[in-house]
Coordinates of C-alpha atoms and ligand atoms in Angstrom, one line a residue:
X1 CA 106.8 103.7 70.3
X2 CA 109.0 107.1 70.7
X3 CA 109.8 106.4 74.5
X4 CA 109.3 110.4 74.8
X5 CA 106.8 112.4 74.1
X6 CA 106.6 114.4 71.4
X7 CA 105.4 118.3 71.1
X8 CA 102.3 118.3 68.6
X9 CA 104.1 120.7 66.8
X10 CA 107.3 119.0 66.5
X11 CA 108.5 119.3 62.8
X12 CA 108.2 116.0 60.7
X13 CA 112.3 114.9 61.0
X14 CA 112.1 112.9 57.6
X15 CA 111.5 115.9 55.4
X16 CA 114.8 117.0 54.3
X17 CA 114.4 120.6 55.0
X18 CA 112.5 120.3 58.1
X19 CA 115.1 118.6 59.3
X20 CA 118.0 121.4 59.7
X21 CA 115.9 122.8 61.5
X22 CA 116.1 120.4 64.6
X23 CA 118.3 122.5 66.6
X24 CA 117.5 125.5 68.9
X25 CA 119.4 129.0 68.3
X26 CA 120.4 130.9 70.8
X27 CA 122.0 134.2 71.2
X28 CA 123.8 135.1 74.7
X29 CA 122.6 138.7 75.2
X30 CA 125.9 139.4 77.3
X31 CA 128.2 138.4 74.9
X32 CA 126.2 138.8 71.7
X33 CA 127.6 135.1 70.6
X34 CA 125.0 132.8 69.5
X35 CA 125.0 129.1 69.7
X36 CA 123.3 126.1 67.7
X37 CA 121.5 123.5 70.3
X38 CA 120.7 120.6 68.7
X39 CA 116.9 119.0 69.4
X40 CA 116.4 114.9 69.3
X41 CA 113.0 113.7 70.8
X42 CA 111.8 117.6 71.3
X43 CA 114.3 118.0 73.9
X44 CA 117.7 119.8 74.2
X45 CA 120.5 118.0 76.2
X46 CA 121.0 120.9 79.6
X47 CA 124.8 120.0 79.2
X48 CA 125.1 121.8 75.4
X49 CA 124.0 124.9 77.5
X50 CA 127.6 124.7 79.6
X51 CA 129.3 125.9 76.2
X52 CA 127.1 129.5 76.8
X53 CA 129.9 131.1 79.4
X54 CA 130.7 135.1 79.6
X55 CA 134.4 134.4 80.4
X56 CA 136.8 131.1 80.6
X57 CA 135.7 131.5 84.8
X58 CA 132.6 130.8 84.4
X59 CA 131.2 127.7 84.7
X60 CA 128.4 128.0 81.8
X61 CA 124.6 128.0 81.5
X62 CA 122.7 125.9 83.6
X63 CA 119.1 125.4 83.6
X64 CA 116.9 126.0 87.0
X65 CA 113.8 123.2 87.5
X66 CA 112.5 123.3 90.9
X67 CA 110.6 119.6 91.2
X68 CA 111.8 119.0 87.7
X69 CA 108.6 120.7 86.2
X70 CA 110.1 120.6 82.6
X71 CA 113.0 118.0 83.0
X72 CA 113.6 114.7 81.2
X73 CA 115.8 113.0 83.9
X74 CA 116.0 109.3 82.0
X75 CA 114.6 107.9 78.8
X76 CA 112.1 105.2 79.6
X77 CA 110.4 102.3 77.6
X78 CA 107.9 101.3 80.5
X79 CA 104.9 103.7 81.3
X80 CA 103.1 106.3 79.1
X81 CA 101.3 109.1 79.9
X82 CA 99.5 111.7 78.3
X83 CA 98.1 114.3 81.3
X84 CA 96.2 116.2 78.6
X85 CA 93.8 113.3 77.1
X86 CA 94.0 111.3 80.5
X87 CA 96.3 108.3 78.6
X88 CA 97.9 105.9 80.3
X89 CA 99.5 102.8 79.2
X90 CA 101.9 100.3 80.8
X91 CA 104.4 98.8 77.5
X92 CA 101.9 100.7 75.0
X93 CA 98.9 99.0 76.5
X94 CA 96.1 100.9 77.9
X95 CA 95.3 100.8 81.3
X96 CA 91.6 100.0 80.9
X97 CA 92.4 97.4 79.0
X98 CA 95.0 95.7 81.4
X99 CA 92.0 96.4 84.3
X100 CA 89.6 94.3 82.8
X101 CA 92.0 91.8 81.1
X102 CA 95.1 90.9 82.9
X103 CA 95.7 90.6 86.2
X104 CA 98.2 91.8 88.8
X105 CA 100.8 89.5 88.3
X106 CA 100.5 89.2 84.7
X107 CA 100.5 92.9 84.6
X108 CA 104.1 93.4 86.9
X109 CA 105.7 90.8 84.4
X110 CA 104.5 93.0 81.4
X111 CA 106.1 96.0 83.1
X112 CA 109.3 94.2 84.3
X113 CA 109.8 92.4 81.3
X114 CA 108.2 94.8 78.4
X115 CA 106.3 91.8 76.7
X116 CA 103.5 89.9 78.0
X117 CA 104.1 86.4 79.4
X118 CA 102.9 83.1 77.3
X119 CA 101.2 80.9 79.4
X120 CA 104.5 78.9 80.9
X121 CA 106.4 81.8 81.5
X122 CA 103.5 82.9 83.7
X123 CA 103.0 80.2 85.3
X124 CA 106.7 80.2 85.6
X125 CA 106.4 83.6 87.3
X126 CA 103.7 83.0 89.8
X127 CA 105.3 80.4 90.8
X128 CA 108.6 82.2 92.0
X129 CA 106.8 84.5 93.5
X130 CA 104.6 82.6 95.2
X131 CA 107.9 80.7 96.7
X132 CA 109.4 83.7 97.9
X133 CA 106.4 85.0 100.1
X134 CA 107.8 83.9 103.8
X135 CA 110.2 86.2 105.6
X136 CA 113.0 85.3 108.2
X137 CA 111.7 84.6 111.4
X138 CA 113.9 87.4 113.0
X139 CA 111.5 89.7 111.0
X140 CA 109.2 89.4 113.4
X141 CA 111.4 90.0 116.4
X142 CA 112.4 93.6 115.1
X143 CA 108.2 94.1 114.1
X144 CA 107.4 93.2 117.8
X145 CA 110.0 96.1 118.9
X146 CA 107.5 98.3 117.2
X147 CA 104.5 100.3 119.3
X148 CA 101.1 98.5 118.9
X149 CA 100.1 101.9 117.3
X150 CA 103.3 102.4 114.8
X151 CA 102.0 103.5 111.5
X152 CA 102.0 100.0 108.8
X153 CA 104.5 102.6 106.6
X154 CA 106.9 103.2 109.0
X155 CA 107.2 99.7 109.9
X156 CA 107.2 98.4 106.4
X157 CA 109.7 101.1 105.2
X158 CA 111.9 99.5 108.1
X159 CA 111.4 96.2 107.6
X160 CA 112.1 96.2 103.6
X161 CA 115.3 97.8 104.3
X162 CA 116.3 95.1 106.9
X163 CA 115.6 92.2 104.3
X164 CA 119.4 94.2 102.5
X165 CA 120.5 92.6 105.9
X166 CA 119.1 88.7 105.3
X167 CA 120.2 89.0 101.6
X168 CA 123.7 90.1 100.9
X169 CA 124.1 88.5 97.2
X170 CA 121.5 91.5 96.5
X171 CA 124.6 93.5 96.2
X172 CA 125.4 91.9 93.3
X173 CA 123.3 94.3 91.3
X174 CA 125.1 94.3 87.7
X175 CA 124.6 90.2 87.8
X176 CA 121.2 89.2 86.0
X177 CA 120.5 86.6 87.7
X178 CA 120.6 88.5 91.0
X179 CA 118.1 90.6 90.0
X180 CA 115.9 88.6 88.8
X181 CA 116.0 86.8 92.6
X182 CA 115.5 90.1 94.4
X183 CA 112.6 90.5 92.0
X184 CA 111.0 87.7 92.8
X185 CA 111.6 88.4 96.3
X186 CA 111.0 91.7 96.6
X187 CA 107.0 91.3 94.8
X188 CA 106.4 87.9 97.1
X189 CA 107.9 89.4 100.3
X190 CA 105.7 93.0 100.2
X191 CA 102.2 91.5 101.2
X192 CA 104.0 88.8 103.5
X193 CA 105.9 92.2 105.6
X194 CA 102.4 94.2 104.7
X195 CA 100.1 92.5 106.7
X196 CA 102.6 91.5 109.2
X197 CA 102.8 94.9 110.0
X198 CA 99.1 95.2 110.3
X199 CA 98.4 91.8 112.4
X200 CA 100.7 93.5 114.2
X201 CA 99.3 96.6 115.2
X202 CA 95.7 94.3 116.2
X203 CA 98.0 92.0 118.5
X204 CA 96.7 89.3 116.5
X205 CA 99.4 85.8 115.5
X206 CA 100.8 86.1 112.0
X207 CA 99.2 84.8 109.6
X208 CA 101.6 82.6 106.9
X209 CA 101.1 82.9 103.4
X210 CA 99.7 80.3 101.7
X211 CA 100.7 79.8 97.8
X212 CA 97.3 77.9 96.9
X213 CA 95.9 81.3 97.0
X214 CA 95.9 83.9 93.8
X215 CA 98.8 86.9 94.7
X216 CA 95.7 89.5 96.0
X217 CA 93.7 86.2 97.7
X218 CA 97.2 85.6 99.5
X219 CA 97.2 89.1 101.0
X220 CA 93.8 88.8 102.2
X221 CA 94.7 85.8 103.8
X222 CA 97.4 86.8 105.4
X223 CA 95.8 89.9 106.6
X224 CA 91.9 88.7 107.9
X225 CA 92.3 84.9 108.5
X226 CA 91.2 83.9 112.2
X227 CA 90.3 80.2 112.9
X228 CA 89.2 79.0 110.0
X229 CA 91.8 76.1 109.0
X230 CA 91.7 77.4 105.2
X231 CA 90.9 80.9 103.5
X232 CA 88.7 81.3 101.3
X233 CA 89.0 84.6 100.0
X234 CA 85.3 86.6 98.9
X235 CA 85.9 86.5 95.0
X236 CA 84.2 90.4 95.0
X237 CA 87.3 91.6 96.4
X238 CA 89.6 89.4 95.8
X239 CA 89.4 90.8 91.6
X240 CA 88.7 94.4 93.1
X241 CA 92.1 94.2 94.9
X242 CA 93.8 92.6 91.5
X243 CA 92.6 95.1 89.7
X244 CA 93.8 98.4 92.4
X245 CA 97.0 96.7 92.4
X246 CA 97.4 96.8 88.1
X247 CA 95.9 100.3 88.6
X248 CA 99.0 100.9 91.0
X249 CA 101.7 99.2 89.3
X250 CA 103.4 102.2 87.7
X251 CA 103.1 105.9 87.0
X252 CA 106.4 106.8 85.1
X253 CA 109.2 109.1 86.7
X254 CA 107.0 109.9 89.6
X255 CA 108.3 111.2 93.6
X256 CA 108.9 107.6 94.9
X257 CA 110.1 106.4 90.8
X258 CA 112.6 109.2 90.9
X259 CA 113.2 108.2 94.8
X260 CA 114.3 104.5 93.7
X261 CA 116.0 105.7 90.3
X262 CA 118.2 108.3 92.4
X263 CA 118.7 106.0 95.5
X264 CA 119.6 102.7 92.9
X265 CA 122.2 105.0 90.6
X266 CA 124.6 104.9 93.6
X267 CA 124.6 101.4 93.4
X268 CA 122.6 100.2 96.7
X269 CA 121.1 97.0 97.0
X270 CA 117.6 97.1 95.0
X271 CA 116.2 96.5 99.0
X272 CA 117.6 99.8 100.0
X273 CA 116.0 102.0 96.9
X274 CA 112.5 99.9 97.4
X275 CA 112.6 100.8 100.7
X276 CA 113.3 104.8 99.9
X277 CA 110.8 104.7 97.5
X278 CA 108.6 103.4 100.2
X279 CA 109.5 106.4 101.6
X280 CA 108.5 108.9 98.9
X281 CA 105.2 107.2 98.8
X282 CA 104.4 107.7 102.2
X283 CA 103.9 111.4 101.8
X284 CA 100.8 113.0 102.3
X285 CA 101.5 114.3 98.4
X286 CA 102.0 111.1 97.0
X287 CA 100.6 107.5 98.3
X288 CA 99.9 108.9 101.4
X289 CA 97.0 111.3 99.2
X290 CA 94.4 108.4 100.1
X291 CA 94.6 108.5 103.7
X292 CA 94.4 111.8 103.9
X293 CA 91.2 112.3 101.6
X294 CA 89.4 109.3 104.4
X295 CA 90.4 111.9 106.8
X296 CA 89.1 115.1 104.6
X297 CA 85.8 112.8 104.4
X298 CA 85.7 112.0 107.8
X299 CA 86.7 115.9 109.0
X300 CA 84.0 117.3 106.5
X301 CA 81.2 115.3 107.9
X302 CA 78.2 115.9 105.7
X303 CA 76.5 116.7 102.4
X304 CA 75.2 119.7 103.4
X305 CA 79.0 121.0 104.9
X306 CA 80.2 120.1 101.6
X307 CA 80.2 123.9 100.1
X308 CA 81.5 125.2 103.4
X309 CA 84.5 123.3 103.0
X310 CA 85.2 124.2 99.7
X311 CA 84.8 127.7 100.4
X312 CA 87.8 127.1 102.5
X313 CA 90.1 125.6 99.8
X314 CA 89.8 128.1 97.6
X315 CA 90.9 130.5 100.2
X316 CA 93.9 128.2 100.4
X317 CA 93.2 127.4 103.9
X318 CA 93.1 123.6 102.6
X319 CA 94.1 121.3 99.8
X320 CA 91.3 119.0 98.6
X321 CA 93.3 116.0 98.9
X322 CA 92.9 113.5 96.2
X323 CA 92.0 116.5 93.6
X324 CA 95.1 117.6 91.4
X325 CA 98.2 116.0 89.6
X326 CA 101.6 117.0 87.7
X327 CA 100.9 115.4 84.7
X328 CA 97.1 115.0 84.7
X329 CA 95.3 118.3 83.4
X330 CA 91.9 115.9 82.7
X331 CA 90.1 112.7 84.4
X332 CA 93.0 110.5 86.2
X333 CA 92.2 107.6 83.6
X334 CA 92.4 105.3 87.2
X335 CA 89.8 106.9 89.3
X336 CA 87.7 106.6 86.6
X337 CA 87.9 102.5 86.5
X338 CA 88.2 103.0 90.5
X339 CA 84.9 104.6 90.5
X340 CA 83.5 101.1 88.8
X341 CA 85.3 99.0 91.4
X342 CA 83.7 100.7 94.0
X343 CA 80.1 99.7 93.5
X344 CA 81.1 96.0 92.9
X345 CA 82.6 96.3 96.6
X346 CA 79.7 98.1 98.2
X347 CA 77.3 95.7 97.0
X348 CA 79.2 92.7 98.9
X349 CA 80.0 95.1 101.8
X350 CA 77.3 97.6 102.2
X351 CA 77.3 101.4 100.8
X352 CA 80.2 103.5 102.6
X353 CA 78.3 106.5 104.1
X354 CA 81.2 108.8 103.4
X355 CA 80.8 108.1 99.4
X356 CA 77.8 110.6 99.2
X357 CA 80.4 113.4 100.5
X358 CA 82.8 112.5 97.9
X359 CA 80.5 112.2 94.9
X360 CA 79.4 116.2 96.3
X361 CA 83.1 117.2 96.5
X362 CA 83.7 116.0 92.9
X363 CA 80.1 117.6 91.8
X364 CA 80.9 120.6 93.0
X365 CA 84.3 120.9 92.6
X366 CA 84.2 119.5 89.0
X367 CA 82.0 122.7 88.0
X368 CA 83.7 125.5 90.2
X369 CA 86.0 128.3 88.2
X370 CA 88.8 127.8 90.8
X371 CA 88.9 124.4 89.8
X372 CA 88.1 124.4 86.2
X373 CA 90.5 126.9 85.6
X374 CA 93.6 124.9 87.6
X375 CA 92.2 122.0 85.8
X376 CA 92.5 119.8 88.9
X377 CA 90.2 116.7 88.6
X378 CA 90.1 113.1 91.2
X379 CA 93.5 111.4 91.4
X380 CA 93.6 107.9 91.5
X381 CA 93.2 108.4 95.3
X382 CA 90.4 110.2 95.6
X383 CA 87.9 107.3 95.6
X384 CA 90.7 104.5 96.4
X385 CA 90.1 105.2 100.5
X386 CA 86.5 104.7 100.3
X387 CA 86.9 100.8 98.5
X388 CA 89.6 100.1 101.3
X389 CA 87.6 101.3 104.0
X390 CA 84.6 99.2 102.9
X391 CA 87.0 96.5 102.7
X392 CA 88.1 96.5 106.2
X393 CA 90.9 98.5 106.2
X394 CA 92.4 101.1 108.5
X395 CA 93.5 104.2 106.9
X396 CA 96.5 103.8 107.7
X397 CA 97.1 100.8 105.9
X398 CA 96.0 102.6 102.5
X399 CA 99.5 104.3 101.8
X400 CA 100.8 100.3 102.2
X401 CA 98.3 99.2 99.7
X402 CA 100.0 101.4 97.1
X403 CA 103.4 100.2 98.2
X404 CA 103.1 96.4 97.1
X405 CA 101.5 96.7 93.4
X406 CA 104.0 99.8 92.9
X407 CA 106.9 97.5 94.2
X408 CA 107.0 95.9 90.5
X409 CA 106.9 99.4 88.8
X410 CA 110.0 100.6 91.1
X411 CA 111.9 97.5 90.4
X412 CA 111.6 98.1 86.6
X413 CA 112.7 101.6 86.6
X414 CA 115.5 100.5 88.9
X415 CA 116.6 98.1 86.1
X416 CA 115.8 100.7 83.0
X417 CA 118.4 103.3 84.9
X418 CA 121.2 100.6 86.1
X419 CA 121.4 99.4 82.4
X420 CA 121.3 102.5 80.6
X421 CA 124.6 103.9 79.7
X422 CA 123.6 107.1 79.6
X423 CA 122.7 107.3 83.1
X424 CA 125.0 107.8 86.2
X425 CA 124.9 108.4 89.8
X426 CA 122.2 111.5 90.4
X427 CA 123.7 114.4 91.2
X428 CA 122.1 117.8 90.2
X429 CA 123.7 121.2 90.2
X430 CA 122.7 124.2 92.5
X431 CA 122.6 128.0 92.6
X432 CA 124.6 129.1 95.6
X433 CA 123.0 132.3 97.6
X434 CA 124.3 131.9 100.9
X435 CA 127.4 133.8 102.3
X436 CA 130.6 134.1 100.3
X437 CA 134.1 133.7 102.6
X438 CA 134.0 134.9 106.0
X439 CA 136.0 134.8 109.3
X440 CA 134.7 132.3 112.1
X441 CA 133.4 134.2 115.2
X442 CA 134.5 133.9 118.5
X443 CA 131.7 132.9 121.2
X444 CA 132.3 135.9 123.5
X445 CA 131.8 138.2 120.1
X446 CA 128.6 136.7 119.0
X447 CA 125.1 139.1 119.2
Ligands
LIG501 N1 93.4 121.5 96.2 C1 93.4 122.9 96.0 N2 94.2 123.5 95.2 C2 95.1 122.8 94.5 C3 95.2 121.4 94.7 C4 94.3 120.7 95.6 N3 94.4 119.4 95.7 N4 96.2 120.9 93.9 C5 96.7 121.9 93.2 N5 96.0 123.1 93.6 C6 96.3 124.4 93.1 C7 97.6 125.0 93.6 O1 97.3 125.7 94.8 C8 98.0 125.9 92.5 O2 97.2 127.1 92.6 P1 97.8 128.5 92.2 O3 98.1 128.4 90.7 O4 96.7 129.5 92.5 O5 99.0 128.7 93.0 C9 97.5 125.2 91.2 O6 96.4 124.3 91.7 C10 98.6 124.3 90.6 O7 99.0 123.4 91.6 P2 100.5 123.0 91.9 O8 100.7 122.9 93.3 O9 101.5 123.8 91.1 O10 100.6 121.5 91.2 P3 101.7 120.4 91.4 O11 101.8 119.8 90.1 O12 102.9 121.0 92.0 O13 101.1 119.4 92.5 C11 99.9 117.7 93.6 C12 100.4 118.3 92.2 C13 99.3 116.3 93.3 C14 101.0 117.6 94.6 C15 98.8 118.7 94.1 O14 97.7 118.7 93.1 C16 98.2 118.2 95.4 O15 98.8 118.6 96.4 N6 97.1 117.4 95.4 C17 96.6 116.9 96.7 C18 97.3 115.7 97.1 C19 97.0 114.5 96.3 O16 95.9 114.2 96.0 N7 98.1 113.8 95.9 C20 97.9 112.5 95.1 C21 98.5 112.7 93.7 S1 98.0 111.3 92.7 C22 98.7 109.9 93.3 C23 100.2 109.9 93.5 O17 100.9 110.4 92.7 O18 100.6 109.4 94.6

């Protein structure tokens, strides 16, 4: 599969006249000189443009991409999307398929490793995972330094950044075999500092993770277990949470992607990028999208208040979180299989009252001219909150239940970027607009 995607008008390379004519001409007004740009995968490299200069002083063209709306920053092999048709596919296979197929772990080795696993390598897998679960004991010193009512990001964000400390050989980032450790740490260690986090906050013992249990059964144990001297994890949600988390795996070069690609090319321990993309995701624009829509829910109340509310979007008084995407212009292929999940959940935990709001936001949104014409459809997070909530979660836990199934998606576009030779540290360019030279001011002469 071309690893980019291709213009449907892109002229067919093998025919022999068609193919002079992969280049791009371009004539500099100013100068009246004209240049020949060559195309490969319907993109021109922004570094021909330098050559386009009005005088030996200046530096040459550069191109301007606020938020990289038109921007190829890295050639990837891992995740495919087409916005357009609502297509996505992890290693060329399609989402829906992987939901109702594979399951989380089987799905991270896929994306980490760009083949599925035969039976003994996965077995293989879950097996190093499932040994790298427990954290140092000092982890819980610094999580007891935190607030009872610190937000689960915040404190995961911290503490995946403070494992760097416990594992210096992570350093050792051009060394295969350390990779593949901090892998297998990284993906054991999420749910284990996860619900940590969240036992936490409740003032409730730690639970320990126990490897018997499947990777999303483990979580749940970790998270709800009281007395009871074993966990048995409700089989309901136990699959519903396996399949969120392949749902969540990966999403190409998105804010926190980019985030872990431009923290990893300077060279930082892979603890140090996962724990900036953590970041990334915590934004209310990102991962944080699903605890704000709970809140949106929550704030608009009822049916009946649904049109009010609206009313007041389209006067861009509010954004209708979970609605919209960058590369989406159709169904978000996810909250479509996420709208399936959630009736399997409600029917083990009762019917979340707030669902009849949402399914009125998307009637009515889904037919209004504001939103038709913007094309903005349900993200993967606009029904994500409701499952969790049924489940028993705080919203502010939903951000962190993005974090760990995407941990496996940042940790293969970290490798992709540290072994392509194409790619260095990230640096982009600027336009300077501020003030040219001028003389320091004196206190005593300052207005
Ligand atoms: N509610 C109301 N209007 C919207 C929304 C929204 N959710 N999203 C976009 N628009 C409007 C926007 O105001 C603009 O209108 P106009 O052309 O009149 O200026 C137009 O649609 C295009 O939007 P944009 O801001 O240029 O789109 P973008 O690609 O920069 O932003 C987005 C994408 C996801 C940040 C945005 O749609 C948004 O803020 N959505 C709500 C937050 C959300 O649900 N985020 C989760 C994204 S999916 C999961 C993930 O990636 O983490």
């Amino acid at each position: 599969m071309n690893p980019v995607q291709q213009p449907a008008s892109r002229p067919d390379a093998s025919q022999g006249s068609a193919k002079a004519r992969e280049s791009l001409s371009i004539t500099d007004n100013r100068t009246g000189k004209s240049y020949d740009v060559p195309i490969k995968d319907g993109t021109i490299n922004a570094v021909d443009l330098r050559q386009i200069k009005t005088g030996p002083d200046d530096f040459g063209m550069m191109t301007y991409d606020p938020a990289f709306n038109n921007t190829a920053a890295c050639i990837s092999r891992i995740t495919y999307i087409d916005g357009e048709k609502g297509i996505l596919r992890y290693r060329g296979y399609p989402i829906e398929t992987l939901a109702e197929k594979s399951t989380y772990l089987e799905t991270a080795y896929l994306i980490l490793h760009g083949e599925l696993p035969t039976k003994s390598q996965l077995s293989d897998w879950a097996y190093h995972i499932s040994h790298h679960t427990f954290i140092h004991e000092s982890t819980k010193k610094f999580l007891d330094g935190f607030h009872y009512d610190a937000h689960p990001m915040g404190m995961l964000i911290s503490t995946i950044a403070a494992l760097s400390t416990f594992y210096p050989d992570a350093k050792d980032i051009f060394n295969e075999e350390s990779r593949r450790k901090q892998t297998y740490r990284l993906i054991g260690k999420m749910p284990t500092l996860a619900a940590f986090a969240y036992r936490h906050s409740l003032g409730m013992p730690y639970s320990y993770p126990d490897n018997d249990l499947s990777y999303p059964g483990n979580f749940l144990n970790m998270l709800f277990k009281t007395t009871e001297m074993k966990y048995r994890p409700n089989p309901t949600l136990e699959h519903a949470l396996d399949i969120l988390f392949i749902l969540h795996a990966d999403h190409e070069q998105n804010c926190s992607a980019s985030a872990m690609r431009n923290v990893g090319s300077s060279h930082v321990d892979p603890f140090s990028a996962t724990a900036a993309a953590t970041a990334a995701l915590y934004g209310p624009l990102h991962g944080g999208a699903n605890e704000e829509v709970l809140r949106m829910l929550m704030e608009i109340g009822s049916v009946a208040k649904v049109p009010a509310y609206i009313k007041r979007v389209k006067a861009g008084e509010k954004k209708l979180m979970g609605f919209g995407h960058r590369i989406y212009k159709n169904y978000d292929p996810r909250a479509r299989i996420i709208k399936g999940i959630a009736d399997q959940v409600f029917d083990v935990m009762g019917r979340n009252p707030l669902l009849d709001i949402a399914l009125e936001v998307e009637h009515i949104a889904l037919e209004d001219e504001y939103f038709v014409k913007r094309k903005l459809y349900p993200n993967v997070d606009f029904y994500t909150g409701l499952i969790y909530q049924s489940m028993g979660f705080p919203v502010t836990m939903f951000p962190v239940l993005f974090a760990i199934p995407r941990t496996s998606g940042w940790l293969a576009q970290w490798e992709e970027m540290l072994l392509d030779p194409e790619q260095k540290i990230a640096r982009p360019r600027q336009i300077y607009k501020g003030y040219d030279k001028r003389p320091y001011v004196p206190m005593e002469q300052r207005s």
